[in-house]
mmCIF file of C-alpha atoms and ligand atoms in Angstrom:
data_model
loop_
_atom_site.group_PDB
_atom_site.id
_atom_site.type_symbol
_atom_site.label_atom_id
_atom_site.label_comp_id
_atom_site.label_asym_id
_atom_site.label_seq_id
_atom_site.Cartn_x
_atom_site.Cartn_y
_atom_site.Cartn_z
ATOM 1 C CA MET A 493 160.803 211.324 86.970
ATOM 2 C CA VAL A 494 159.656 209.353 89.074
ATOM 3 C CA THR A 495 158.687 205.927 87.328
ATOM 4 C CA SER A 496 155.068 204.970 88.924
ATOM 5 C CA GLU A 497 153.814 201.280 89.566
ATOM 6 C CA TYR A 498 151.282 201.750 86.957
ATOM 7 C CA GLU A 499 154.237 203.059 84.372
ATOM 8 C CA ARG A 500 156.586 200.213 85.283
ATOM 9 C CA ARG A 501 153.843 197.917 84.229
ATOM 10 C CA ILE A 502 153.054 199.624 81.501
ATOM 11 C CA ALA A 503 156.740 199.158 80.326
ATOM 12 C CA ALA A 504 156.464 195.582 80.436
ATOM 13 C CA ARG A 505 153.666 194.999 78.752
ATOM 14 C CA PHE A 506 154.923 197.032 75.587
ATOM 15 C CA ALA A 507 158.234 195.181 76.105
ATOM 16 C CA GLY A 508 156.292 191.905 75.661
ATOM 17 C CA PHE A 509 154.382 192.486 72.717
ATOM 18 C CA ASP A 510 157.883 194.313 71.213
ATOM 19 C CA GLN A 511 159.275 190.825 70.604
ATOM 20 C CA ASP A 512 162.362 192.245 68.756
ATOM 21 C CA GLY A 513 162.761 194.472 71.101
ATOM 22 C CA ASN A 514 163.811 197.457 68.810
ATOM 23 C CA GLY A 515 161.098 200.041 70.487
ATOM 24 C CA TYR A 516 157.863 199.816 68.297
ATOM 25 C CA ILE A 517 155.336 196.716 68.221
ATOM 26 C CA ASP A 518 154.615 195.803 64.351
ATOM 27 C CA ARG A 519 153.232 192.724 62.617
ATOM 28 C CA GLU A 520 156.898 191.618 62.543
ATOM 29 C CA ASP A 521 156.603 191.063 66.801
ATOM 30 C CA PHE A 522 153.389 189.042 66.095
ATOM 31 C CA MET A 523 155.434 186.371 63.624
ATOM 32 C CA ALA A 524 158.299 185.965 65.405
ATOM 33 C CA ALA A 525 155.938 185.318 68.634
ATOM 34 C CA ALA A 526 153.641 182.758 66.145
ATOM 35 C CA LYS A 527 157.200 181.021 64.655
ATOM 36 C CA ALA A 528 158.669 181.277 68.282
ATOM 37 C CA LEU A 529 155.649 179.393 69.564
ATOM 38 C CA LEU A 530 156.006 176.686 67.066
ATOM 39 C CA ALA A 531 159.903 176.414 67.573
ATOM 40 C CA GLU A 532 159.148 175.900 71.290
ATOM 41 C CA PHE A 533 156.646 172.819 70.765
ATOM 42 C CA GLY A 534 158.116 171.760 67.823
ATOM 43 C CA THR A 535 155.158 172.161 65.325
ATOM 44 C CA ALA A 536 156.049 172.710 61.834
ATOM 45 C CA ALA A 537 154.804 175.929 60.096
ATOM 46 C CA ARG A 538 152.929 174.625 57.431
ATOM 47 C CA SER A 539 150.666 172.132 59.505
ATOM 48 C CA ASP A 540 147.115 173.025 60.266
ATOM 49 C CA LYS A 541 148.251 174.390 63.886
ATOM 50 C CA GLY A 542 150.982 176.292 62.643
ATOM 51 C CA GLN A 543 149.037 178.116 59.813
ATOM 52 C CA ALA A 544 146.037 178.550 62.420
ATOM 53 C CA LEU A 545 148.818 180.030 64.230
ATOM 54 C CA TYR A 546 149.727 182.372 62.021
ATOM 55 C CA VAL A 547 146.513 183.462 61.303
ATOM 56 C CA GLY A 548 145.859 184.095 64.792
ATOM 57 C CA ALA A 549 148.798 185.927 64.758
ATOM 58 C CA GLU A 550 147.816 188.503 61.640
ATOM 59 C CA ALA A 551 144.353 188.875 63.367
ATOM 60 C CA PHE A 552 146.067 189.959 66.525
ATOM 61 C CA TRP A 553 148.510 192.003 65.207
ATOM 62 C CA GLN A 554 145.428 193.866 63.048
ATOM 63 C CA GLY A 555 143.452 194.309 65.681
ATOM 64 C CA MET A 556 145.754 195.794 67.943
ATOM 65 C CA ALA A 557 146.954 198.246 64.941
ATOM 66 C CA GLY A 558 142.979 199.063 64.862
ATOM 67 C CA ILE A 559 143.160 200.293 67.890
ATOM 68 C CA ALA A 560 146.435 201.859 68.383
ATOM 69 C CA ASP A 561 148.347 202.869 65.404
ATOM 70 C CA ARG A 562 146.820 206.133 65.157
ATOM 71 C CA ASP A 563 148.974 207.524 62.631
ATOM 72 C CA GLY A 564 148.262 204.172 60.190
ATOM 73 C CA ASP A 565 152.220 203.753 59.692
ATOM 74 C CA GLN A 566 152.323 199.739 60.410
ATOM 75 C CA ARG A 567 153.659 200.652 63.733
ATOM 76 C CA ILE A 568 152.500 200.946 67.224
ATOM 77 C CA THR A 569 154.769 203.367 69.623
ATOM 78 C CA ARG A 570 155.120 203.553 72.791
ATOM 79 C CA GLU A 571 152.944 206.644 72.988
ATOM 80 C CA GLU A 572 150.414 205.229 70.812
ATOM 81 C CA PHE A 573 150.042 202.034 73.054
ATOM 82 C CA VAL A 574 149.848 203.601 76.144
ATOM 83 C CA ASN A 575 147.568 206.402 74.932
ATOM 84 C CA GLY A 576 145.332 204.476 72.390
ATOM 85 C CA ALA A 577 145.720 200.618 73.355
ATOM 86 C CA VAL A 578 146.077 200.382 77.139
ATOM 87 C CA LYS A 579 143.326 203.004 77.775
ATOM 88 C CA ARG A 580 140.847 201.849 75.057
ATOM 89 C CA LEU A 581 141.281 198.095 76.255
ATOM 90 C CA ARG A 582 140.732 199.282 79.670
ATOM 91 C CA ASP A 583 137.400 200.785 78.909
ATOM 92 C CA ASN A 584 136.855 197.147 76.950
ATOM 93 C CA PRO A 585 138.153 193.988 77.983
ATOM 94 C CA ASP A 586 135.768 192.208 76.073
ATOM 95 C CA ARG A 587 137.305 194.015 72.814
ATOM 96 C CA PHE A 588 140.649 192.914 73.747
ATOM 97 C CA ALA A 589 139.689 189.383 74.419
ATOM 98 C CA GLU A 590 138.298 188.974 71.031
ATOM 99 C CA ILE A 591 141.300 190.377 69.531
ATOM 100 C CA ALA A 592 143.222 187.808 71.175
ATOM 101 C CA ARG A 593 141.053 184.903 71.084
ATOM 102 C CA PRO A 594 142.178 183.478 67.779
ATOM 103 C CA PHE A 595 145.565 183.708 68.534
ATOM 104 C CA LEU A 596 145.641 182.167 72.141
ATOM 105 C CA HIS A 597 142.877 179.703 71.102
ATOM 106 C CA ALA A 598 145.895 178.654 68.149
ATOM 107 C CA ALA A 599 148.271 178.697 70.772
ATOM 108 C CA LEU A 600 146.548 176.531 73.162
ATOM 109 C CA ALA A 601 146.255 173.790 69.785
ATOM 110 C CA VAL A 602 150.232 174.014 69.505
ATOM 111 C CA ALA A 603 150.830 173.607 72.946
ATOM 112 C CA GLY A 604 148.412 170.863 73.906
ATOM 113 C CA GLY A 605 144.982 170.236 72.510
ATOM 114 C CA ASP A 606 141.761 171.358 72.524
ATOM 115 C CA ALA A 607 140.545 170.058 75.897
ATOM 116 C CA GLY A 608 143.205 172.906 77.214
ATOM 117 C CA VAL A 609 146.864 172.400 78.176
ATOM 118 C CA GLY A 610 148.854 171.353 81.331
ATOM 119 C CA VAL A 611 150.208 174.229 83.708
ATOM 120 C CA ASP A 612 153.682 173.337 82.643
ATOM 121 C CA ASP A 613 153.134 173.708 78.981
ATOM 122 C CA THR A 614 151.356 177.227 79.462
ATOM 123 C CA SER A 615 154.182 178.290 81.257
ATOM 124 C CA ARG A 616 156.323 177.489 78.109
ATOM 125 C CA VAL A 617 153.878 179.249 76.139
ATOM 126 C CA LEU A 618 154.243 182.211 78.448
ATOM 127 C CA ARG A 619 157.751 182.104 78.707
ATOM 128 C CA VAL A 620 158.173 182.473 74.520
ATOM 129 C CA LEU A 621 155.813 185.129 74.551
ATOM 130 C CA GLY A 622 158.821 186.941 76.848
ATOM 131 C CA VAL A 623 157.499 186.619 80.531
ATOM 132 C CA ASP A 624 160.601 185.865 82.997
ATOM 133 C CA GLY A 625 160.700 182.132 84.077
ATOM 134 C CA ASP A 626 159.438 182.328 87.871
ATOM 135 C CA LEU A 627 156.804 184.748 86.994
ATOM 136 C CA ALA A 628 155.698 182.521 84.086
ATOM 137 C CA ALA A 629 155.326 179.495 86.412
ATOM 138 C CA GLN A 630 153.524 181.636 88.516
ATOM 139 C CA ALA A 631 151.287 183.012 86.535
ATOM 140 C CA ALA A 632 150.537 179.641 84.708
ATOM 141 C CA ALA A 633 149.445 178.321 88.223
ATOM 142 C CA GLN A 634 147.298 181.345 88.800
ATOM 143 C CA LEU A 635 145.492 180.962 85.762
ATOM 144 C CA ASP A 636 144.204 177.633 86.264
ATOM 145 C CA THR A 637 141.262 179.187 88.349
ATOM 146 C CA ASP A 638 139.322 175.745 88.896
ATOM 147 C CA GLY A 639 142.007 173.838 89.797
ATOM 148 C CA ASP A 640 141.970 170.964 88.088
ATOM 149 C CA GLY A 641 145.716 171.300 86.228
ATOM 150 C CA ARG A 642 144.563 172.438 82.965
ATOM 151 C CA ILE A 643 144.174 176.077 81.493
ATOM 152 C CA ASP A 644 141.087 176.212 79.064
ATOM 153 C CA GLU A 645 140.489 178.521 76.638
ATOM 154 C CA GLU A 646 138.203 181.005 78.667
ATOM 155 C CA GLU A 647 140.890 181.163 81.774
ATOM 156 C CA ILE A 648 143.849 181.985 79.086
ATOM 157 C CA VAL A 649 141.788 184.598 77.450
ATOM 158 C CA SER A 650 140.406 186.243 80.532
ATOM 159 C CA ALA A 651 143.486 186.475 82.022
ATOM 160 C CA PHE A 652 145.167 187.561 79.069
ATOM 161 C CA ALA A 653 142.686 190.928 79.193
ATOM 162 C CA ARG A 654 142.684 191.390 82.982
ATOM 163 C CA TYR A 655 146.745 191.434 82.465
ATOM 164 C CA PHE A 656 146.425 194.091 79.334
ATOM 165 C CA THR A 657 143.357 196.021 80.757
ATOM 166 C CA VAL A 658 146.113 197.372 83.700
ATOM 167 C CA PRO A 659 144.216 199.455 86.579
ATOM 168 C CA GLU A 660 145.683 202.821 86.937
HETATM 169 CA CA1 CA B 396 159.106 195.541 67.522
HETATM 170 CA CA1 CA B 397 151.725 204.617 64.354
#
């Protein structure tokens, strides 16, 4: 079977969500991502920012499950991801942005502050979320669309929506 560039990119998106690499996406993967982010930035889970990140991770998981978990077993398989999440999110990128926003908002607060996060700290966030080191640095630099050296919420939310609404 020939693997297309499109299929490779889908596989990379799936791997990004499947933090523990067990072959499906479930709540544990979102909790693992939140925990890893808190560890990276030395933030306590019981702090306000830590709690907000877990609340955002839960909402992100519920939103993704609502879109993609067709058989309701609380796991998103690769097939459900490709046939559910990717296609539906491509049709409606704004929906994905709204699902991801509370988590991304909380992640930015952990990494920096409400006024936005520097490019280096954004790169750290992306690395923790499973993006390869060099790619994370490049992506963070590209995210700074207005070139002021900081990534704000709109920049990161729209970039996430673009990343996950993979064109065929
Ligand atoms: Ca997993
Ligand atoms: Ca399922």
